[in-house]
N, CA, C and O atoms as a MOPAC input file, in Angstrom:
PM7 MOZYME 1SCF
protein

 N    -39.47800 1    95.03000 1    -7.80500 1
 C    -38.13800 1    94.69000 1    -8.22500 1
 C    -37.89800 1    95.25600 1    -9.62300 1
 O    -38.73700 1    95.10600 1   -10.51100 1
 N    -36.75400 1    95.90400 1    -9.81200 1
 C    -36.39500 1    96.45200 1   -11.10900 1
 C    -35.97800 1    95.33800 1   -12.05600 1
 O    -35.39200 1    94.34200 1   -11.63200 1
 N    -36.28400 1    95.51000 1   -13.35400 1
 C    -35.82100 1    94.50200 1   -14.31500 1
 C    -34.30500 1    94.56500 1   -14.43500 1
 O    -33.71100 1    95.60400 1   -14.14700 1
 N    -33.67100 1    93.48500 1   -14.84900 1
 C    -32.21500 1    93.50500 1   -14.99800 1
 C    -31.80900 1    94.45700 1   -16.10700 1
 O    -32.55500 1    94.66000 1   -17.06500 1
 N    -30.62900 1    95.03700 1   -15.97800 1
 C    -30.13000 1    95.92900 1   -17.02000 1
 C    -28.67200 1    95.60600 1   -17.30100 1
 O    -27.99900 1    94.95300 1   -16.50400 1
 N    -28.20200 1    96.07200 1   -18.43900 1
 C    -26.83100 1    95.87100 1   -18.84700 1
 C    -26.33900 1    97.17200 1   -19.44500 1
 O    -26.90900 1    97.65700 1   -20.42200 1
 N    -25.30500 1    97.73900 1   -18.88300 1
 C    -24.70400 1    98.94800 1   -19.43700 1
 C    -23.53300 1    98.53400 1   -20.30500 1
 O    -22.66900 1    97.77100 1   -19.87300 1
 N    -23.50400 1    99.04000 1   -21.53400 1
 C    -22.46300 1    98.69200 1   -22.49100 1
 C    -21.69000 1    99.94400 1   -22.85600 1
 O    -22.27500 1   100.94000 1   -23.28100 1
 N    -20.38500 1    99.89700 1   -22.69200 1
 C    -19.50400 1   100.97700 1   -23.13300 1
 C    -18.67600 1   100.40900 1   -24.26000 1
 O    -17.95100 1    99.43500 1   -24.05600 1
 N    -18.76100 1   100.98800 1   -25.44200 1
 C    -18.07600 1   100.45700 1   -26.60800 1
 C    -17.02800 1   101.44900 1   -27.09200 1
 O    -17.30000 1   102.64100 1   -27.23200 1
 N    -15.83400 1   100.94300 1   -27.34300 1
 C    -14.80900 1   101.76800 1   -27.96800 1
 C    -14.45600 1   101.12800 1   -29.30700 1
 O    -14.88900 1   100.00800 1   -29.58000 1
 N    -13.68600 1   101.80600 1   -30.14300 1
 C    -13.43100 1   101.28100 1   -31.49600 1
 C    -12.74800 1    99.91600 1   -31.52000 1
 O    -12.77000 1    99.24000 1   -32.54800 1
 N    -12.14800 1    99.50100 1   -30.41700 1
 C    -11.36900 1    98.27800 1   -30.41700 1
 C    -12.04700 1    97.10700 1   -29.72600 1
 O    -11.59500 1    95.97200 1   -29.87700 1
 N    -13.11700 1    97.34200 1   -28.97400 1
 C    -13.71300 1    96.25500 1   -28.19700 1
 C    -14.65700 1    95.40500 1   -29.02800 1
 O    -14.63500 1    94.17900 1   -28.91900 1
 N    -15.49100 1    96.03200 1   -29.86000 1
 C    -16.44900 1    95.28100 1   -30.65400 1
 C    -17.51400 1    94.65300 1   -29.78200 1
 O    -17.31300 1    94.48800 1   -28.57800 1
 N    -18.63500 1    94.30400 1   -30.36600 1
 C    -19.74900 1    93.74000 1   -29.62300 1
 C    -19.50500 1    92.33600 1   -29.13400 1
 O    -20.07500 1    91.93600 1   -28.11800 1
 N    -18.66100 1    91.55700 1   -29.83600 1
 C    -18.44000 1    90.17000 1   -29.46500 1
 C    -17.83000 1    89.99000 1   -28.09200 1
 O    -17.88300 1    88.89100 1   -27.53900 1
 N    -17.25200 1    91.03200 1   -27.52700 1
 C    -16.59200 1    90.90800 1   -26.23800 1
 C    -17.56900 1    90.91900 1   -25.06400 1
 O    -17.14700 1    90.78400 1   -23.91500 1
 N    -18.85000 1    91.07600 1   -25.32500 1
 C    -19.82900 1    91.20400 1   -24.24700 1
 C    -20.35900 1    89.86600 1   -23.74900 1
 O    -20.96300 1    89.80200 1   -22.67800 1
 N    -20.14300 1    88.80600 1   -24.50300 1
 C    -20.59000 1    87.49200 1   -24.06700 1
 C    -22.09700 1    87.32500 1   -24.19300 1
 O    -22.75200 1    88.07100 1   -24.91900 1
 N    -22.63900 1    86.35200 1   -23.48800 1
 C    -24.06600 1    86.03900 1   -23.53700 1
 C    -24.84600 1    87.01200 1   -22.66300 1
 O    -24.53500 1    87.18300 1   -21.48400 1
 N    -25.85700 1    87.64600 1   -23.24200 1
 C    -26.63700 1    88.62700 1   -22.48900 1
 C    -28.08900 1    88.23700 1   -22.31800 1
 O    -28.76700 1    88.78400 1   -21.44800 1
 N    -28.59000 1    87.30800 1   -23.11900 1
 C    -30.01600 1    87.02100 1   -23.11000 1
 C    -30.74200 1    88.03200 1   -23.98200 1
 O    -30.10700 1    88.83200 1   -24.66900 1
 N    -32.06200 1    88.00100 1   -23.95800 1
 C    -32.85500 1    88.92900 1   -24.76900 1
 C    -32.70200 1    90.35600 1   -24.26000 1
 O    -32.69000 1    90.59900 1   -23.05300 1
 N    -32.58600 1    91.28700 1   -25.18600 1
 C    -32.46300 1    92.70200 1   -24.83900 1
 C    -33.70100 1    93.42100 1   -25.34800 1
 O    -34.03000 1    93.34300 1   -26.53200 1
 N    -34.38100 1    94.11700 1   -24.46000 1
 C    -35.57200 1    94.86000 1   -24.83600 1
 C    -35.25000 1    96.22300 1   -25.42700 1
 O    -35.86400 1    96.62500 1   -26.41600 1
 N    -34.29800 1    96.94200 1   -24.84100 1
 C    -34.05100 1    98.32400 1   -25.22800 1
 C    -32.56300 1    98.62200 1   -25.31600 1
 O    -31.80100 1    98.34300 1   -24.39100 1
 N    -32.16800 1    99.19000 1   -26.43800 1
 C    -30.83600 1    99.75800 1   -26.59200 1
 C    -31.02600 1   101.26900 1   -26.59800 1
 O    -31.60500 1   101.82200 1   -27.53400 1
 N    -30.54500 1   101.92700 1   -25.56900 1
 C    -30.61200 1   103.38400 1   -25.45100 1
 C    -29.20100 1   103.90600 1   -25.67900 1
 O    -28.31400 1   103.70200 1   -24.85000 1
 N    -28.99800 1   104.57700 1   -26.80000 1
 C    -27.65300 1   104.97700 1   -27.20800 1
 C    -27.53700 1   106.49100 1   -27.31200 1
 O    -28.46400 1   107.18300 1   -27.73500 1
 N    -26.38200 1   106.97700 1   -26.91700 1
 C    -26.08900 1   108.40600 1   -27.00100 1
 C    -24.65400 1   108.57600 1   -27.49300 1
 O    -23.74700 1   108.83700 1   -26.70300 1
 N    -24.45300 1   108.42400 1   -28.81700 1
 C    -23.08800 1   108.55500 1   -29.33400 1
 C    -22.53500 1   109.96300 1   -29.15400 1
 O    -23.28600 1   110.90600 1   -28.90400 1
 N    -21.24500 1   110.09800 1   -29.28000 1
 C    -20.54800 1   111.36700 1   -29.13000 1
 C    -21.20000 1   112.43200 1   -30.01900 1
 O    -21.54200 1   112.16200 1   -31.17000 1
 N    -21.36800 1   113.63300 1   -29.48000 1
 C    -22.04900 1   114.68600 1   -30.23700 1
 C    -21.23100 1   115.96100 1   -30.42300 1
 O    -21.55500 1   116.78000 1   -31.28300 1
 N    -20.18200 1   116.14100 1   -29.63400 1
 C    -19.42600 1   117.39600 1   -29.64700 1
 C    -18.91900 1   117.75000 1   -31.04000 1
 O    -18.90300 1   118.92200 1   -31.41500 1
 N    -18.50700 1   116.74800 1   -31.80700 1
 C    -17.95400 1   117.01700 1   -33.12800 1
 C    -19.01200 1   117.32800 1   -34.18100 1
 O    -18.66900 1   117.68000 1   -35.30900 1
 N    -20.27700 1   117.20800 1   -33.83600 1
 C    -21.36200 1   117.58400 1   -34.74400 1
 C    -21.77800 1   119.04300 1   -34.55900 1
 O    -22.47600 1   119.59200 1   -35.41200 1
 N    -21.37200 1   119.67100 1   -33.48100 1
 C    -21.88600 1   120.99500 1   -33.12500 1
 C    -20.77200 1   122.03300 1   -33.01900 1
 O    -19.60600 1   121.75400 1   -33.29800 1
 N    -21.15800 1   123.21300 1   -32.61600 1
 C    -20.19100 1   124.29100 1   -32.39100 1
 C    -19.52500 1   124.16500 1   -31.02300 1
 O    -18.75600 1   125.04600 1   -30.64000 1
 N    -19.79500 1   123.10900 1   -30.28900 1
 C    -19.25600 1   122.94800 1   -28.93700 1
 C    -17.72600 1   122.88800 1   -28.91100 1
 O    -17.11200 1   123.17000 1   -27.88200 1
 N    -17.11900 1   122.52600 1   -30.02300 1
 C    -15.65000 1   122.47800 1   -30.08100 1
 C    -15.05000 1   123.82400 1   -30.45500 1
 O    -13.83000 1   123.95400 1   -30.55500 1
 N    -15.88900 1   124.81600 1   -30.66100 1
 C    -15.37200 1   126.12200 1   -31.05700 1
 C    -14.74800 1   126.04300 1   -32.43400 1
 O    -15.34100 1   125.48100 1   -33.35500 1
 N    -13.55100 1   126.60300 1   -32.58500 1
 C    -12.88700 1   126.62200 1   -33.88700 1
 C    -11.97200 1   125.41200 1   -34.10700 1
 O    -11.29800 1   125.32500 1   -35.13300 1
 N    -11.94600 1   124.48800 1   -33.15800 1
 C    -11.10000 1   123.30500 1   -33.30500 1
 C    -11.61600 1   122.42100 1   -34.44000 1
 O    -12.81700 1   122.39800 1   -34.71200 1
 N    -10.72000 1   121.69800 1   -35.10000 1
 C    -11.15400 1   120.81900 1   -36.19600 1
 C    -12.09500 1   119.72100 1   -35.69900 1
 O    -11.99100 1   119.26300 1   -34.56100 1
 N    -12.99700 1   119.31700 1   -36.55900 1
 C    -13.92700 1   118.23900 1   -36.23800 1
 C    -13.25900 1   116.89000 1   -36.51700 1
 O    -12.44100 1   116.76900 1   -37.43000 1
 N    -13.61100 1   115.89600 1   -35.73500 1
 C    -13.02000 1   114.56100 1   -35.85100 1
 C    -14.05600 1   113.60400 1   -36.42900 1
 O    -15.02600 1   113.25200 1   -35.75900 1
 N    -13.84600 1   113.18300 1   -37.68000 1
 C    -14.79600 1   112.28900 1   -38.34100 1
 C    -14.89000 1   110.94900 1   -37.61300 1
 O    -15.97100 1   110.36500 1   -37.54200 1
 N    -13.79400 1   110.46200 1   -37.07800 1
 C    -13.82500 1   109.20700 1   -36.33200 1
 C    -14.73200 1   109.28700 1   -35.12000 1
 O    -15.42800 1   108.32700 1   -34.78900 1
 N    -14.72000 1   110.41900 1   -34.47000 1
 C    -15.58600 1   110.62400 1   -33.31800 1
 C    -17.05100 1   110.67400 1   -33.74600 1
 O    -17.91700 1   110.12900 1   -33.06100 1
 N    -17.32700 1   111.31900 1   -34.86300 1
 C    -18.70600 1   111.36600 1   -35.37400 1
 C    -19.21300 1   109.96100 1   -35.68400 1
 O    -20.38900 1   109.65900 1   -35.48400 1
 N    -18.32300 1   109.11400 1   -36.17000 1
 C    -18.72800 1   107.76400 1   -36.58000 1
 C    -19.03600 1   106.83700 1   -35.40700 1
 O    -19.38200 1   105.67500 1   -35.62300 1
 N    -18.92000 1   107.32000 1   -34.17800 1
 C    -19.32200 1   106.47200 1   -33.04900 1
 C    -20.79400 1   106.10800 1   -33.15400 1
 O    -21.23100 1   105.11900 1   -32.56400 1
 N    -21.56000 1   106.89100 1   -33.89600 1
 C    -22.98100 1   106.57200 1   -34.10800 1
 C    -23.14600 1   105.24600 1   -34.84900 1
 O    -24.13500 1   104.54100 1   -34.64500 1
 N    -22.19200 1   104.90500 1   -35.70100 1
 C    -22.28200 1   103.64700 1   -36.43900 1
 C    -22.14000 1   102.45600 1   -35.49800 1
 O    -22.63700 1   101.37200 1   -35.80600 1
 N    -21.46900 1   102.63200 1   -34.34900 1
 C    -21.37900 1   101.55100 1   -33.36400 1
 C    -22.76500 1   101.14000 1   -32.88500 1
 O    -22.99700 1    99.97300 1   -32.57000 1
 N    -23.68200 1   102.09500 1   -32.83000 1
 C    -25.05900 1   101.78400 1   -32.43200 1
 C    -25.65500 1   100.77300 1   -33.41000 1
 O    -26.29500 1    99.80300 1   -33.00400 1
 N    -25.44000 1   101.01000 1   -34.68800 1
 C    -25.91600 1   100.08500 1   -35.71300 1
 C    -25.26800 1    98.71600 1   -35.54100 1
 O    -25.94400 1    97.69100 1   -35.63500 1
 N    -23.96400 1    98.69700 1   -35.29200 1
 C    -23.25500 1    97.42400 1   -35.08800 1
 C    -23.81900 1    96.65900 1   -33.89800 1
 O    -24.07700 1    95.46000 1   -34.00400 1
 N    -24.01200 1    97.33000 1   -32.77200 1
 C    -24.52900 1    96.67900 1   -31.56600 1
 C    -25.96000 1    96.18700 1   -31.79200 1
 O    -26.31800 1    95.09300 1   -31.35500 1
 N    -26.77800 1    96.99600 1   -32.47800 1
 C    -28.16000 1    96.57400 1   -32.76500 1
 C    -28.16800 1    95.31500 1   -33.63100 1
 O    -28.99200 1    94.42500 1   -33.42300 1
 N    -27.27300 1    95.24000 1   -34.58400 1
 C    -27.21500 1    94.05600 1   -35.45400 1
 C    -26.75800 1    92.81100 1   -34.69600 1
 O    -27.23100 1    91.70600 1   -34.96500 1
 N    -25.85400 1    92.99000 1   -33.76400 1
 C    -25.33500 1    91.85200 1   -33.00400 1
 C    -26.35100 1    91.35300 1   -31.97600 1
 O    -26.60400 1    90.15100 1   -31.88800 1
 N    -26.93700 1    92.27300 1   -31.19600 1
 C    -27.76800 1    91.89200 1   -30.05400 1
 C    -29.26600 1    91.93000 1   -30.31700 1
 O    -30.05100 1    91.42400 1   -29.51400 1
 N    -29.66900 1    92.52800 1   -31.44000 1
 C    -31.07200 1    92.52900 1   -31.87100 1
 C    -32.06300 1    92.91700 1   -30.76300 1
 O    -32.98300 1    92.16100 1   -30.45500 1
 N    -31.86700 1    94.09400 1   -30.17300 1
 C    -32.83700 1    94.52000 1   -29.15500 1
 C    -34.20300 1    94.75500 1   -29.77800 1
 O    -34.31700 1    95.02000 1   -30.97500 1
 N    -35.21700 1    94.65700 1   -28.97000 1
 C    -36.58500 1    94.89200 1   -29.44800 1
 C    -36.76800 1    96.34700 1   -29.88400 1
 O    -37.42800 1    96.61600 1   -30.88800 1
 N    -36.19300 1    97.27200 1   -29.14100 1
 C    -36.30300 1    98.70700 1   -29.41100 1
 C    -34.91400 1    99.33200 1   -29.41500 1
 O    -34.02700 1    98.89700 1   -28.68200 1
 N    -34.73200 1   100.36200 1   -30.24800 1
 C    -33.50100 1   101.15200 1   -30.25300 1
 C    -33.88500 1   102.61900 1   -30.16000 1
 O    -34.68200 1   103.11100 1   -30.95900 1
 N    -33.32500 1   103.30700 1   -29.19800 1
 C    -33.47500 1   104.76100 1   -29.10200 1
 C    -32.07800 1   105.34800 1   -29.20400 1
 O    -31.19200 1   105.01200 1   -28.41900 1
 N    -31.89300 1   106.22200 1   -30.17400 1
 C    -30.61700 1   106.88600 1   -30.37200 1
 C    -30.83500 1   108.37500 1   -30.16100 1
 O    -31.60500 1   109.00900 1   -30.88300 1
 N    -30.15700 1   108.92100 1   -29.17600 1
 C    -30.29600 1   110.34000 1   -28.81900 1
 C    -29.05500 1   111.07400 1   -29.28900 1
 O    -27.93400 1   110.60600 1   -29.08700 1
 N    -29.25700 1   112.24400 1   -29.92600 1
 C    -28.12700 1   113.05500 1   -30.32900 1
 C    -28.60100 1   114.45500 1   -30.65200 1
 O    -29.78100 1   114.77300 1   -30.50000 1
 N    -27.67600 1   115.29200 1   -31.09900 1
 C    -27.98500 1   116.68900 1   -31.42700 1
 C    -28.56600 1   116.79600 1   -32.82900 1
 O    -28.31200 1   115.94200 1   -33.67900 1
 N    -29.34400 1   117.84400 1   -33.07000 1
 C    -29.98800 1   118.02000 1   -34.36700 1
 C    -28.97200 1   118.14800 1   -35.50500 1
 O    -29.26500 1   117.77200 1   -36.64000 1
 N    -27.78800 1   118.67300 1   -35.21000 1
 C    -26.77200 1   118.84300 1   -36.24500 1
 C    -26.28800 1   117.50700 1   -36.82000 1
 O    -25.67500 1   117.47400 1   -37.88700 1
 N    -26.56100 1   116.42800 1   -36.12300 1
 C    -26.17700 1   115.11700 1   -36.63900 1
 C    -26.86800 1   114.82600 1   -37.96900 1
 O    -26.33800 1   114.07600 1   -38.78900 1
 N    -28.02700 1   115.40200 1   -38.18700 1
 C    -28.78000 1   115.14400 1   -39.42100 1
 C    -28.05600 1   115.63800 1   -40.66600 1
 O    -28.32900 1   115.14700 1   -41.76100 1
 N    -27.14300 1   116.59500 1   -40.53000 1
 C    -26.40100 1   117.09400 1   -41.69500 1
 C    -25.07600 1   116.34600 1   -41.90600 1
 O    -24.36200 1   116.62200 1   -42.87000 1
 N    -24.74800 1   115.41800 1   -41.03000 1
 C    -23.53300 1   114.61500 1   -41.15200 1
 C    -23.69000 1   113.63900 1   -42.31300 1
 O    -24.75600 1   113.04600 1   -42.48000 1
 N    -22.64400 1   113.46700 1   -43.11500 1
 C    -22.73700 1   112.59300 1   -44.30000 1
 C    -22.98400 1   111.13000 1   -43.94600 1
 O    -23.41900 1   110.37800 1   -44.81800 1
 N    -22.73000 1   110.68400 1   -42.71600 1
 C    -22.98500 1   109.30700 1   -42.31800 1
 C    -24.37700 1   109.07000 1   -41.74900 1
 O    -24.74300 1   107.93800 1   -41.43300 1
 N    -25.15600 1   110.15400 1   -41.61900 1
 C    -26.49200 1   110.04700 1   -41.01300 1
 C    -27.40000 1   109.11100 1   -41.80700 1
 O    -28.07100 1   108.25800 1   -41.22500 1
 N    -27.42400 1   109.26300 1   -43.12700 1
 C    -28.32400 1   108.43300 1   -43.93200 1
 C    -27.91800 1   106.96800 1   -43.88100 1
 O    -28.77600 1   106.08600 1   -43.88100 1
 N    -26.61100 1   106.70200 1   -43.83700 1
 C    -26.12400 1   105.32600 1   -43.67000 1
 C    -26.65800 1   104.72400 1   -42.37800 1
 O    -27.08100 1   103.56900 1   -42.35000 1
 N    -26.63600 1   105.50400 1   -41.32200 1
 C    -27.13100 1   105.05800 1   -40.02500 1
 C    -28.63100 1   104.77500 1   -40.08300 1
 O    -29.08600 1   103.72000 1   -39.64100 1
 N    -29.38600 1   105.70900 1   -40.62300 1
 C    -30.84300 1   105.54500 1   -40.72100 1
 C    -31.19400 1   104.35700 1   -41.61400 1
 O    -32.05000 1   103.54600 1   -41.26300 1
 N    -30.53400 1   104.25400 1   -42.76600 1
 C    -30.80500 1   103.13400 1   -43.67100 1
 C    -30.47500 1   101.79900 1   -43.01000 1
 O    -31.21700 1   100.82700 1   -43.15500 1
 N    -29.35500 1   101.75600 1   -42.28200 1
 C    -28.97800 1   100.52600 1   -41.60100 1
 C    -29.97700 1   100.11900 1   -40.53600 1
 O    -30.34200 1    98.94700 1   -40.43800 1
 N    -30.41900 1   101.07100 1   -39.74400 1
 C    -31.42200 1   100.76700 1   -38.72000 1
 C    -32.75000 1   100.37000 1   -39.35800 1
 O    -33.47700 1    99.53300 1   -38.82200 1
 N    -33.06400 1   100.97700 1   -40.50800 1
 C    -34.33700 1   100.69400 1   -41.19400 1
 C    -34.41700 1    99.26400 1   -41.72500 1
 O    -35.50900 1    98.77700 1   -42.01700 1
 N    -33.27700 1    98.58800 1   -41.85200 1
 C    -33.29600 1    97.20600 1   -42.30400 1
 C    -34.03300 1    96.29500 1   -41.31100 1
 O    -34.64200 1    95.30300 1   -41.71200 1
 N    -33.97500 1    96.63400 1   -40.01900 1
 C    -34.56500 1    95.77700 1   -38.98800 1
 C    -35.59900 1    96.45700 1   -38.11200 1
 O    -36.29200 1    95.79500 1   -37.33900 1
 N    -35.71000 1    97.79200 1   -38.22600 1
 C    -36.58100 1    98.54400 1   -37.34300 1
 C    -37.39900 1    99.56500 1   -38.12500 1
 O    -36.99900 1    99.99500 1   -39.20700 1
 N    -38.53900 1    99.94600 1   -37.57400 1
 C    -39.27500 1   101.10400 1   -38.08300 1
 C    -38.59000 1   102.32400 1   -37.48100 1
 O    -38.49900 1   102.45000 1   -36.26000 1
 N    -38.11400 1   103.21000 1   -38.32700 1
 C    -37.32900 1   104.35600 1   -37.86900 1
 C    -38.17400 1   105.61600 1   -37.96100 1
 O    -38.81100 1   105.88100 1   -38.98100 1
 N    -38.17000 1   106.38500 1   -36.88300 1
 C    -38.92700 1   107.63900 1   -36.82700 1
 C    -38.03800 1   108.71900 1   -36.22400 1
 O    -38.05400 1   108.92100 1   -35.01000 1
 N    -37.25200 1   109.42600 1   -37.06200 1
 C    -36.46100 1   110.53600 1   -36.51700 1
 C    -37.35700 1   111.61100 1   -35.94300 1
 O    -38.36600 1   111.97300 1   -36.54800 1
 N    -36.99600 1   112.12000 1   -34.78500 1
 C    -37.77900 1   113.17800 1   -34.13300 1
 C    -36.86000 1   114.27300 1   -33.62400 1
 O    -35.71000 1   114.02800 1   -33.25700 1
 N    -37.38500 1   115.46700 1   -33.61100 1
 C    -36.63500 1   116.61900 1   -33.08400 1
 C    -37.32500 1   117.06400 1   -31.81600 1
 O    -36.88600 1   118.02100 1   -31.17800 1

């Protein structure tokens, strides 16, 4: 039997409080928007709000306190000015090991 799982889709207006009671969470596997960090948009302007979806991962981790957090994204995210805020925030509660 597979363990129970919960898929969470977060937008800027829903917030974590709308998810109700979930019980203990072992793993938060997050993949915030990445197109605005890379050349995938071509010459179109980059959207800082879209890049900041990574901060939602920090918000959800703080609310639900999963045992583990895995955040997957493109290498270009490391040059984003909000990257250190994200790493520092996660480091408050977790051992953080960025990997390429």
